[in-house]
Amino acid sequence: MSKPSLWAIPLGGLGEFGMNMMALRTGDDIIVIDAGMMFPEAELLGVDIVIPDITYLKMNRACVRAIVLTHGHEDHIGALPYILRELNVPIYGTQFTLALVRKRLEEHGLLDKADLREVHAGRHVEIGPFGVEFISVTHSTIDCVALAVRTPLGVIIHTGDFKIDQTPIDGRSFDLHSFARYGHEGVLALFSDSTNVERPGYTPSERAVWTRMEELCRAAPRKVVISCFASSIHRIQQVVDIAEAVGRKIGFVGRSMVENVEIAHTMKRLRIPDGIVIRPQDLRTFDPHKTVILVSGSQAEPMSSLSRVAVDNHRLMSVDPDDTVILSARIIPGNEKAIFRMLDHMFRRRALVYYDNNGGTLHVSGHASQEEQKLILNLVRPRHFIPVHGEYRQLFRHAALAKQVGTVSGEILLIEDGQPIEFTENGAFRREPVPAGRVCVDSGSLEEIEEVVIRDRQHLAEDGIVVPIIAIDKHTGRMESRPEMVTRGFLPTEDANELLAAAREVILRTFEQSNPEEKTDWSVIKEKIRVDLKRYFNKQTSKRPLILPVILEV
Ligand SMILES: [Zn+2]
Ligand SMILES: [Zn+2]
């Protein structure tokens, strides 16, 4: 009989930011750690989300025993609705993580078929030949775990995302003892989060935002609007506590914000004092001097609540002169333009806007800096070390850091997606690559886009293209002439002229119903026109032409 071996097959998150996924295999048994997504870069026009290529898992369908989740961030669970269609295997995760998974699967009508198994930090489960222990770690959301996976070859530790917060808001501490215990026992390989390897020192505790936030809320001349990620339950807890401390009440705006607050509150993981919540319908009339509002959309995602508030197009609330607006989130690279455009709108409204840590900490990272990463290497003292979660330079620097620490007795392996490692009794070996990469998905239909180009071509071939051309005066925000419409491969019928005339009316209506700020924000107005025209054409012709609005600045 051949000696057992263990394979680690990274399928996402190594060499890029997001869509984390890794398979562990021994014999005919595979478990998958995390199933994340990433948001597409701007070049991927018409793509909603990007997920890992799971060809390898499909080829080995019969071997996949389970997906094990470390926590509920999108870059760890976002690909589940897509992957479950292909591989309906049990999913293990903690209570809050599974609550977020449940919400996603429900949106896609997949919840009934899913087999979700709740786990708790400190416990372990047997999955085929793997024994998985869940180790409590601290991060920017709640209920996060690292995994210790017992395999025939030895123990694998996968940190998931973490920082070492010694004063966590919810009192659930980072379980350093378990890391040390495994280190003492002997660990075959450590896979550790590289996100913040470029930062020296320690990442501050989540509590570091309290002082500045409280100061701003206390000094605010009118209402306070704070935006953070809807999954940042620790941050939300502090805002609730600060509101209480300064004698204000609190409102929640944005679908994800409202949903996550509800979930965490139901689980008793978010403490909300009685009588402190302002009902959504009362937000506009409630005394602004007594108001704090938490709003989702910190990354200026198109049509998110905060983006809409910024252009005064939100049903429930507005930002008015002397209101305080606080962005309590990292500005994710790639989103800078959109975020600063959104903040500019806030400045135009004469709000007092705070968005960086220059005047005091408004945001702290959820990922470990160098000293914390070193501590983990020192506690675990693994035979082999593989940096994960990061772009190539970050993996590279994490490998260098491990070398410096000097506790790795075997190999430090710098690998990227699709490059498996086989562990045997003789060591760790790089093996032939397996298929891996990015798959683009249209989230509405969950249809896989093999190649964006192919989809666009197909789209053009079947339904054609419509280019509405709108001339707008940059200063007055007025439309200077009636919109023009160029079409190719669309409208072969005789009533084409009628249809186009009506489409012009649609554009005029959309434009008229937009407020002055939207009219001068080309990206907003283009998107509104695109959406309205798409709906109109689809209804009239049941075709979905590619619509590319062009705005001529005059
Ligand atoms: Zn995370
Ligand atoms: Zn992550």
Short mmCIF file of N, CA, C and O in Angstrom, two decimals, residues 363-420:
data_model
loop_
_atom_site.label_atom_id
_atom_site.label_comp_id
_atom_site.label_asym_id
_atom_site.label_seq_id
_atom_site.Cartn_x
_atom_site.Cartn_y
_atom_site.Cartn_z
N HIS A 363 -10.76 54.48 11.73
CA HIS A 363 -10.86 53.12 11.19
C HIS A 363 -9.60 52.35 11.56
O HIS A 363 -8.51 52.90 11.52
N VAL A 364 -9.77 51.09 11.95
CA VAL A 364 -8.58 50.24 12.11
C VAL A 364 -8.81 48.98 11.28
O VAL A 364 -9.94 48.56 11.05
N SER A 365 -7.72 48.41 10.85
CA SER A 365 -7.78 47.23 10.00
C SER A 365 -8.17 45.99 10.81
O SER A 365 -7.99 45.94 12.02
N GLY A 366 -8.68 45.01 10.13
CA GLY A 366 -9.02 43.73 10.76
C GLY A 366 -7.95 42.68 10.51
O GLY A 366 -8.14 41.51 10.84
N HIS A 367 -6.83 43.08 9.92
CA HIS A 367 -5.78 42.11 9.57
C HIS A 367 -4.51 42.36 10.37
O HIS A 367 -4.17 43.50 10.70
N ALA A 368 -3.79 41.28 10.62
CA ALA A 368 -2.56 41.32 11.41
C ALA A 368 -1.45 42.08 10.71
O ALA A 368 -1.24 41.92 9.51
N SER A 369 -0.73 42.89 11.47
CA SER A 369 0.50 43.51 10.96
C SER A 369 1.67 42.57 11.26
O SER A 369 1.50 41.50 11.85
N GLN A 370 2.87 43.02 10.90
CA GLN A 370 4.05 42.15 10.98
C GLN A 370 4.26 41.49 12.34
O GLN A 370 4.53 40.29 12.43
N GLU A 371 4.17 42.27 13.42
CA GLU A 371 4.48 41.68 14.73
C GLU A 371 3.50 40.57 15.10
O GLU A 371 3.87 39.59 15.75
N GLU A 372 2.24 40.73 14.70
CA GLU A 372 1.26 39.68 14.99
C GLU A 372 1.53 38.44 14.13
O GLU A 372 1.41 37.31 14.59
N GLN A 373 1.92 38.68 12.88
CA GLN A 373 2.24 37.55 12.00
C GLN A 373 3.45 36.79 12.54
O GLN A 373 3.50 35.56 12.53
N LYS A 374 4.41 37.55 13.08
CA LYS A 374 5.59 36.91 13.67
C LYS A 374 5.20 36.08 14.90
O LYS A 374 5.71 34.98 15.11
N LEU A 375 4.30 36.64 15.69
CA LEU A 375 3.87 35.93 16.90
C LEU A 375 3.27 34.56 16.53
O LEU A 375 3.56 33.55 17.17
N ILE A 376 2.43 34.56 15.50
CA ILE A 376 1.81 33.30 15.07
C ILE A 376 2.90 32.31 14.63
O ILE A 376 2.88 31.13 15.00
N LEU A 377 3.87 32.80 13.87
CA LEU A 377 4.96 31.92 13.42
C LEU A 377 5.74 31.37 14.61
O LEU A 377 6.17 30.22 14.61
N ASN A 378 5.89 32.19 15.62
CA ASN A 378 6.62 31.76 16.82
C ASN A 378 5.84 30.76 17.65
O ASN A 378 6.40 29.85 18.25
N LEU A 379 4.52 30.93 17.69
CA LEU A 379 3.71 30.01 18.48
C LEU A 379 3.54 28.67 17.76
O LEU A 379 3.60 27.61 18.37
N VAL A 380 3.34 28.72 16.46
CA VAL A 380 3.00 27.51 15.72
C VAL A 380 4.25 26.70 15.33
O VAL A 380 4.21 25.48 15.26
N ARG A 381 5.36 27.40 15.10
CA ARG A 381 6.62 26.73 14.72
C ARG A 381 6.39 25.58 13.73
O ARG A 381 6.72 24.42 14.01
N PRO A 382 5.82 25.90 12.57
CA PRO A 382 5.42 24.83 11.65
C PRO A 382 6.63 24.22 10.95
O PRO A 382 7.69 24.83 10.86
N ARG A 383 6.44 23.01 10.46
CA ARG A 383 7.48 22.43 9.62
C ARG A 383 7.55 23.22 8.31
O ARG A 383 8.60 23.68 7.91
N HIS A 384 6.40 23.43 7.66
CA HIS A 384 6.38 24.19 6.41
C HIS A 384 5.46 25.40 6.55
O HIS A 384 4.52 25.38 7.33
N PHE A 385 5.75 26.42 5.76
CA PHE A 385 4.94 27.64 5.85
C PHE A 385 4.54 28.09 4.45
O PHE A 385 5.36 28.16 3.54
N ILE A 386 3.24 28.42 4.31
CA ILE A 386 2.72 28.90 3.02
C ILE A 386 1.90 30.17 3.27
O ILE A 386 0.85 30.13 3.88
N PRO A 387 2.39 31.32 2.80
CA PRO A 387 1.61 32.55 2.94
C PRO A 387 0.37 32.49 2.04
O PRO A 387 0.48 32.06 0.89
N VAL A 388 -0.77 32.93 2.56
CA VAL A 388 -2.00 32.98 1.76
C VAL A 388 -2.64 34.36 1.90
O VAL A 388 -2.17 35.19 2.66
N HIS A 389 -3.75 34.58 1.19
CA HIS A 389 -4.50 35.84 1.21
C HIS A 389 -3.59 37.02 0.91
O HIS A 389 -3.20 37.76 1.82
N GLY A 390 -3.31 37.24 -0.36
CA GLY A 390 -2.52 38.42 -0.69
C GLY A 390 -2.11 38.43 -2.14
O GLY A 390 -2.13 37.39 -2.82
N GLU A 391 -1.76 39.62 -2.59
CA GLU A 391 -1.18 39.73 -3.91
C GLU A 391 0.26 39.22 -3.82
O GLU A 391 0.80 39.04 -2.74
N TYR A 392 0.87 39.00 -4.98
CA TYR A 392 2.15 38.29 -4.96
C TYR A 392 3.19 38.95 -4.07
O TYR A 392 3.91 38.29 -3.32
N ARG A 393 3.24 40.30 -4.11
CA ARG A 393 4.29 40.96 -3.31
C ARG A 393 4.06 40.71 -1.82
O ARG A 393 5.00 40.62 -1.03
N GLN A 394 2.77 40.61 -1.43
CA GLN A 394 2.47 40.38 -0.02
C GLN A 394 2.85 38.96 0.39
O GLN A 394 3.41 38.74 1.47
N LEU A 395 2.56 37.99 -0.47
CA LEU A 395 2.97 36.62 -0.19
C LEU A 395 4.49 36.56 -0.08
O LEU A 395 5.06 35.92 0.81
N PHE A 396 5.14 37.27 -0.99
CA PHE A 396 6.60 37.29 -1.03
C PHE A 396 7.17 37.85 0.28
O PHE A 396 8.06 37.27 0.91
N ARG A 397 6.61 38.95 0.72
CA ARG A 397 7.12 39.59 1.93
C ARG A 397 6.80 38.77 3.18
O ARG A 397 7.56 38.76 4.14
N HIS A 398 5.66 38.08 3.15
CA HIS A 398 5.32 37.22 4.29
C HIS A 398 6.30 36.05 4.38
O HIS A 398 6.71 35.64 5.46
N ALA A 399 6.69 35.54 3.20
CA ALA A 399 7.68 34.47 3.16
C ALA A 399 9.01 34.97 3.73
O ALA A 399 9.67 34.28 4.53
N ALA A 400 9.37 36.20 3.35
CA ALA A 400 10.63 36.78 3.86
C ALA A 400 10.57 36.97 5.37
O ALA A 400 11.55 36.72 6.10
N LEU A 401 9.40 37.40 5.84
CA LEU A 401 9.21 37.60 7.28
C LEU A 401 9.40 36.28 8.03
O LEU A 401 10.05 36.21 9.08
N ALA A 402 8.83 35.20 7.46
CA ALA A 402 8.94 33.89 8.09
C ALA A 402 10.40 33.44 8.17
O ALA A 402 10.84 32.85 9.15
N LYS A 403 11.13 33.77 7.12
CA LYS A 403 12.54 33.41 7.10
C LYS A 403 13.27 34.12 8.23
O LYS A 403 14.09 33.54 8.95
N GLN A 404 12.93 35.40 8.40
CA GLN A 404 13.53 36.22 9.43
C GLN A 404 13.23 35.66 10.83
O GLN A 404 14.10 35.58 11.68
N VAL A 405 11.97 35.25 11.04
CA VAL A 405 11.58 34.71 12.34
C VAL A 405 12.34 33.41 12.62
O VAL A 405 12.75 33.14 13.75
N GLY A 406 12.50 32.60 11.57
CA GLY A 406 13.37 31.44 11.71
C GLY A 406 12.78 30.25 12.45
O GLY A 406 13.52 29.38 12.92
N THR A 407 11.46 30.17 12.56
CA THR A 407 10.87 29.04 13.28
C THR A 407 10.35 27.96 12.34
O THR A 407 9.78 26.98 12.80
N VAL A 408 10.50 28.17 11.02
CA VAL A 408 10.02 27.17 10.07
C VAL A 408 11.18 26.20 9.80
O VAL A 408 12.20 26.59 9.25
N SER A 409 11.00 24.93 10.21
CA SER A 409 12.13 23.99 10.09
C SER A 409 12.26 23.42 8.68
O SER A 409 13.34 23.06 8.25
N GLY A 410 11.14 23.36 7.95
CA GLY A 410 11.18 22.80 6.59
C GLY A 410 11.21 23.90 5.56
O GLY A 410 12.04 24.79 5.59
N GLU A 411 10.23 23.86 4.65
CA GLU A 411 10.24 24.81 3.54
C GLU A 411 9.25 25.94 3.71
O GLU A 411 8.19 25.78 4.30
N ILE A 412 9.63 27.08 3.15
CA ILE A 412 8.70 28.21 3.03
C ILE A 412 8.31 28.25 1.56
O ILE A 412 9.17 28.43 0.70
N LEU A 413 7.06 28.01 1.27
CA LEU A 413 6.64 27.82 -0.12
C LEU A 413 5.81 28.99 -0.62
O LEU A 413 4.74 29.30 -0.09
N LEU A 414 6.33 29.62 -1.65
CA LEU A 414 5.63 30.74 -2.26
C LEU A 414 4.87 30.19 -3.47
O LEU A 414 5.47 29.86 -4.48
N ILE A 415 3.57 30.06 -3.33
CA ILE A 415 2.78 29.48 -4.43
C ILE A 415 1.60 30.37 -4.75
O ILE A 415 1.18 31.19 -3.94
N GLU A 416 1.06 30.17 -5.96
CA GLU A 416 -0.11 30.93 -6.38
C GLU A 416 -1.25 29.97 -6.73
O GLU A 416 -1.08 28.75 -6.71
N ASP A 417 -2.40 30.54 -7.05
CA ASP A 417 -3.58 29.74 -7.37
C ASP A 417 -3.23 28.65 -8.40
O ASP A 417 -2.55 28.92 -9.38
N GLY A 418 -3.74 27.46 -8.15
CA GLY A 418 -3.56 26.38 -9.10
C GLY A 418 -2.24 25.64 -8.99
O GLY A 418 -1.97 24.75 -9.78
N GLN A 419 -1.40 26.03 -8.00
CA GLN A 419 -0.10 25.36 -7.85
C GLN A 419 -0.10 24.50 -6.59
O GLN A 419 0.12 25.00 -5.49
N PRO A 420 -0.36 23.20 -6.73
CA PRO A 420 -0.52 22.34 -5.56
C PRO A 420 0.82 22.03 -4.89
O PRO A 420 1.87 22.05 -5.53
#
